[in-house]
Structure formats: structure tokens, C-alpha cells
Short mmCIF file of C-alpha atoms in Angstrom, two decimals:
data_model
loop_
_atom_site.label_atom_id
_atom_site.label_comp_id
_atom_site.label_asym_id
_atom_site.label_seq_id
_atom_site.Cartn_x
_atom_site.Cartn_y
_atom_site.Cartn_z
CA UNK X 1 -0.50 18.87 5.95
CA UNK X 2 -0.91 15.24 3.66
CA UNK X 3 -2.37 12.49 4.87
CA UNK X 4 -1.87 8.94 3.38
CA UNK X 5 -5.14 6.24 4.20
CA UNK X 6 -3.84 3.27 4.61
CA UNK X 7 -4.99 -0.48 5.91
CA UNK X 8 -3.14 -1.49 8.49
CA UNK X 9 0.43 -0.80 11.04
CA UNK X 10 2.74 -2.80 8.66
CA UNK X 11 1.36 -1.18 5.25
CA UNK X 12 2.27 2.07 7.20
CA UNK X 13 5.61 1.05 8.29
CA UNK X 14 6.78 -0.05 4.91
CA UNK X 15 5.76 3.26 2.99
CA UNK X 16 7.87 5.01 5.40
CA UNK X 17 10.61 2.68 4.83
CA UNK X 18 9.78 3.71 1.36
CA UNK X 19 9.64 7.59 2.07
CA UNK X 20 13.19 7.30 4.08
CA UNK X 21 14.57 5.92 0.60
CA UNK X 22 12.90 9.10 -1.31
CA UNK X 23 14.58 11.39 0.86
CA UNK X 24 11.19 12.40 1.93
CA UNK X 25 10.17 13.44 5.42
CA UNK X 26 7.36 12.30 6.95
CA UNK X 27 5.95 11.56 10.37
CA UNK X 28 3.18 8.98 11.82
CA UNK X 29 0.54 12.51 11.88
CA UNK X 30 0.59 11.87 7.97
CA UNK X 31 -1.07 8.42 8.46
CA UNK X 32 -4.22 7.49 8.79
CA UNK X 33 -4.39 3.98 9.46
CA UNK X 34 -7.74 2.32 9.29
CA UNK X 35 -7.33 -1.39 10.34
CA UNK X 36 -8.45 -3.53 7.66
CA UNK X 37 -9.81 -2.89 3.91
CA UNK X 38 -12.96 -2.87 5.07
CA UNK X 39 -12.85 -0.28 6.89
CA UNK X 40 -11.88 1.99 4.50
CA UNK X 41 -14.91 1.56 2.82
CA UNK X 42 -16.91 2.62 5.21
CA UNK X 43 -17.88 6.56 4.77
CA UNK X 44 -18.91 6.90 8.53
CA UNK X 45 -15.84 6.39 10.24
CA UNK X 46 -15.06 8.51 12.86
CA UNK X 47 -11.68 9.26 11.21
CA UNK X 48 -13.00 10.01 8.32
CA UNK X 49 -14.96 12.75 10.31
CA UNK X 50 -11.93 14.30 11.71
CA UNK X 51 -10.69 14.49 8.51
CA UNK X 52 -13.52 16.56 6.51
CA UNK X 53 -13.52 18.11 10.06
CA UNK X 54 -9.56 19.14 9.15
CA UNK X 55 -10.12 19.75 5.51
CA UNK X 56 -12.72 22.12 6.56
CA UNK X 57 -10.22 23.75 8.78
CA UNK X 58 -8.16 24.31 5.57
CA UNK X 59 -5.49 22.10 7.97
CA UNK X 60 -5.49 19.00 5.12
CA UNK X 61 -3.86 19.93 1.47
CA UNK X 62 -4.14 15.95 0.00
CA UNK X 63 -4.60 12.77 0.57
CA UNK X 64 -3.37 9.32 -1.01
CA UNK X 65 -4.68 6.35 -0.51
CA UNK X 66 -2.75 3.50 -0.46
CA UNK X 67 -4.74 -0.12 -1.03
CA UNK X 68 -3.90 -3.59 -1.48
CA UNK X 69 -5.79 -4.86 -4.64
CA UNK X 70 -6.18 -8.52 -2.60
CA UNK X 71 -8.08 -11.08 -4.59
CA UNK X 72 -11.54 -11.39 -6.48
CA UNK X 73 -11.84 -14.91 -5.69
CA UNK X 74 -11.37 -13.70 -1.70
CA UNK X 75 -14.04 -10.83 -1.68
CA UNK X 76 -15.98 -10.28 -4.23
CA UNK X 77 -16.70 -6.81 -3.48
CA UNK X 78 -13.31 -5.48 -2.72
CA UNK X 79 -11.40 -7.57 -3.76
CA UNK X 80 -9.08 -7.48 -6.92
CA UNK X 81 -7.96 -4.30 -8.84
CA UNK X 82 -10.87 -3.16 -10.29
CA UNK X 83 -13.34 -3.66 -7.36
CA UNK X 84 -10.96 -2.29 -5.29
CA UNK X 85 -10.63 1.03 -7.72
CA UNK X 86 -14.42 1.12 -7.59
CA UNK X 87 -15.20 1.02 -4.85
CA UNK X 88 -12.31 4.30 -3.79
CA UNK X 89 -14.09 6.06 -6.68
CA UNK X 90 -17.50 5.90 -4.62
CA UNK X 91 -15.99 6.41 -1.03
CA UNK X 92 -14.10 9.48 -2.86
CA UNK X 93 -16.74 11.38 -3.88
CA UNK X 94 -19.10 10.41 -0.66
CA UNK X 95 -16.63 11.88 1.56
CA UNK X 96 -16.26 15.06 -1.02
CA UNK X 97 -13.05 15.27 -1.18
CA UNK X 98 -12.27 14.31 -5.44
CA UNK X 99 -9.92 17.54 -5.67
CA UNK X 100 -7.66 16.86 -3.02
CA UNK X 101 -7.45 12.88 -3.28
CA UNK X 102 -5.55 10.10 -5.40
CA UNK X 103 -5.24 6.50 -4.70
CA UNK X 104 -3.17 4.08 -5.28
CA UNK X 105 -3.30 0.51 -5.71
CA UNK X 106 -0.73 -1.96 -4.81
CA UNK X 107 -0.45 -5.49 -6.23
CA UNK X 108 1.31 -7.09 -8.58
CA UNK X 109 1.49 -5.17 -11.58
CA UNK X 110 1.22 -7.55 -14.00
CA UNK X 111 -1.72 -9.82 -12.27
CA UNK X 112 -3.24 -7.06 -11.28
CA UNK X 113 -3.56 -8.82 -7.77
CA UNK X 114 -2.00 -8.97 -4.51
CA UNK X 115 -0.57 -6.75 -2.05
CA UNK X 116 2.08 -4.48 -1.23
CA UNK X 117 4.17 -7.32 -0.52
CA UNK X 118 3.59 -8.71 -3.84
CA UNK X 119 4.34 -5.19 -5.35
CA UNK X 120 7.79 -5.44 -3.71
CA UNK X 121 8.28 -8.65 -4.60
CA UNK X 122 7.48 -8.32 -8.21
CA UNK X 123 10.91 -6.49 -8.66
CA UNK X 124 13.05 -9.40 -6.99
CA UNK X 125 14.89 -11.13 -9.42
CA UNK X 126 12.81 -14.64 -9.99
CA UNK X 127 15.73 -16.76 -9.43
CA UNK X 128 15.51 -15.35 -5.88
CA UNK X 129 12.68 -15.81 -5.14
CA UNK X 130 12.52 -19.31 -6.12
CA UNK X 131 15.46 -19.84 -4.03
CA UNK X 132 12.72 -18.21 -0.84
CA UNK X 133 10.08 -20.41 -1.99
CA UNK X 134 12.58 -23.63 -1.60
CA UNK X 135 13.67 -22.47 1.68
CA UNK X 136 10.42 -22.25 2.98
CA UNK X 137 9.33 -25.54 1.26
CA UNK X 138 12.73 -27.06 2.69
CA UNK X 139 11.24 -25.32 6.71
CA UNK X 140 7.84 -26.80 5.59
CA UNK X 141 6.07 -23.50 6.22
CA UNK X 142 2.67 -24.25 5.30
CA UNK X 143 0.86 -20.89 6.22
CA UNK X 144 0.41 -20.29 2.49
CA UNK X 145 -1.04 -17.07 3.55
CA UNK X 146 1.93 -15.26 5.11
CA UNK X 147 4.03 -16.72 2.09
CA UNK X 148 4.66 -13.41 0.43
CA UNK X 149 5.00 -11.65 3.68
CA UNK X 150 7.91 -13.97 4.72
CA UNK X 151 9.55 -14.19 1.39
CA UNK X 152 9.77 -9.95 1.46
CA UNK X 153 10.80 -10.35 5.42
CA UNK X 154 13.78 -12.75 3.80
CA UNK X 155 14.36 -10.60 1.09
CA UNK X 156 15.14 -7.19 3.38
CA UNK X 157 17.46 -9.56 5.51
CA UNK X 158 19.28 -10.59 2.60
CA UNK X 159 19.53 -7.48 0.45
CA UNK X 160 19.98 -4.83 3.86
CA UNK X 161 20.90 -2.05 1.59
CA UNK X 162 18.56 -1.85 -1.05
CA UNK X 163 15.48 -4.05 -0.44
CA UNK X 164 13.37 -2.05 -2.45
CA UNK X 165 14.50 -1.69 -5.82
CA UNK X 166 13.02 1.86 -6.68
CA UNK X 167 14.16 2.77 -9.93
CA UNK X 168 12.44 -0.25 -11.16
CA UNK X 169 9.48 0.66 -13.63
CA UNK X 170 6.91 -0.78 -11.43
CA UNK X 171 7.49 1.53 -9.11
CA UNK X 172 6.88 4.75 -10.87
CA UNK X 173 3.62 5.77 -10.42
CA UNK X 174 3.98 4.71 -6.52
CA UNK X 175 6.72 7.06 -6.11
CA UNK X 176 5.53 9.59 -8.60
CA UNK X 177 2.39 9.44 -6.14
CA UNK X 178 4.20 9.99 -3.33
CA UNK X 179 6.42 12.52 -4.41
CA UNK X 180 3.72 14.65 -5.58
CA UNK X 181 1.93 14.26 -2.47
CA UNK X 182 4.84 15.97 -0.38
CA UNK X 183 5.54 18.36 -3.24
CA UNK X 184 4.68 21.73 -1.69
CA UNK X 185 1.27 23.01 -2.46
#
């Protein structure tokens, strides 16, 4: 069995909307959902001790895990790319489990920031998304926070078939991840 870490419900719900596009099977046993960011910092977890307890068990080929990058400016610890990439480095090799594991890190690629939503995003074509932006200037939604959520929520309404546009470059080394995660062992 895989397992993909991931922070929270939604993070998990879009990667198998993802997975479904691959042509990949997967089910909710190949998530491990930890809440927050935080959270998957922390070594002592008790999921993280079922998992060595699995790996041990030889029941646990790989893992991925999947992060948002966030911002610097938010947490200075974890937050941003490279604190972010740090800081799964360390938890990594606490947990002891460097052969089996890659991570990934989703953001924008070219600020280096963000989440998965603004990986998604960052494919949409920018007259788009200016034309989301206006709409939810013209609504006056002010929860600047949820902006990129909502403008990826409008974008999957609009665009139905192909929300995600895969074949994009910025999207190689997610699925390239993923693929080779469910790649027999």
C-alpha cells in the first residue's frame, strides 16, 4: 500500500479529483490526513505511529507528502517554500522513513508561495481570472483569505470538463509524483 500525508479534507479531495483525471485508482485508506500544517510537523503523532507501526509490518511501500508552501510573512517557521521543504527534510528523517518518502510542495510555481489552490490557479488563463477577481470585487467579497479558494470553486463551475489543466508544465513533477507513487513496486 501508498499513503499520501496531507493537511486537511479538501487538499485530500482535490488530489483525488486529480488521481480520477490520471486514470489512477485510489481510495480514502491511501490518505493520511493530518488537520492543519502544523501538525504535520509534529513527529509524535499518533498517526505517524501507526504508520512506522505499518511500515514495520512491511504493509506501507511509499509515501508522498503533499504541502502547501503558505507564506513566510504568515509563519515564519513553516511557512513559504523553503521553510516548508526544511522543515519535511527534518520530520523525514526523524520518523526514518528517507527511502520510502518524497514530498511535494504546492504553490505557485513561479512565487514560490501559496497553496494548492494557487497551484491550480496558476494554469488558468490570466484573462480569466481577472474576469473572477471582478466578479468577486463586483459581489464585494472581502474575505481576502478564501479569495483563491473561491476563484478555483468558480473556475471548476465554469470549465466542468477540464478544470485542471494537466498537461500544463507546472504540473509535471505533481503528476510525475503521483504516478510514480502508484507505479507498482
Amino acid at each position: 500500500m501508498v499513503k499520501i500525508v496531507c493537511e486537511g479534507k479538501s487538499d485530500k479531495n482535490k488530489l483525488k479529483e486529480i488521481l480520477v483525471f490520471l486514470d489512477i485508482d485510489c481510495s480514502d485508506d491511501n490518505f493520511i490526513v493530518m488537520g492543519n500544517k502544523s501538525t504535520i510537523f509534529k513527529e509524535n503523532d499518533d498517526r505517524y505511529k501507526t504508520l512506522t507501526t505499518l511500515i514495520k509490518a512491511q504493509k506501507i511501500e511509499k509515501i508522498l507528502f503533499i504541502v502547501d508552501a503558505d507564506y513566510q510573512k504568515d509563519n515564519s517557521i513553516y511557512g513559504g517554500y523553503y521553510n516548508t521543504e526544511n522543515a519535511l527534510d527534518i520530520l523525514i528523517e526523524k520518523l526514518n522513513i528517507k527511502s520510502m518518502s518524497s514530498f511535494y510542495i504546492s504553490c505557485n510555481p513561479l512565487s514560490k508561495d501559496g497553496y494548492l489552490e494557487s497551484l491550480l490557479l496558476s494554469t488558468v488563463d490570466e484573462n480569466l481570472k481577472v474576469c473572477y477577481d471582478e466578479f468577486l470585487d463586483c459581489i464585494e467579497f472581502e474575505e481576502k483569505n478564501h479569495h483563491k479558494y473561491i476563484m478555483e470553486q468558480l473556475h471548476k463551475i465554469t470549465s466542468p470538463k477540464k478544470p485542471y489543466d494537466l498537461e500544463h508544465p507546472y504540473f509535471r513533477e505533481l503528476i510525475g509524483k503521483l504516478s510514480n507513487l502508484f507505479k507498482e513496486v
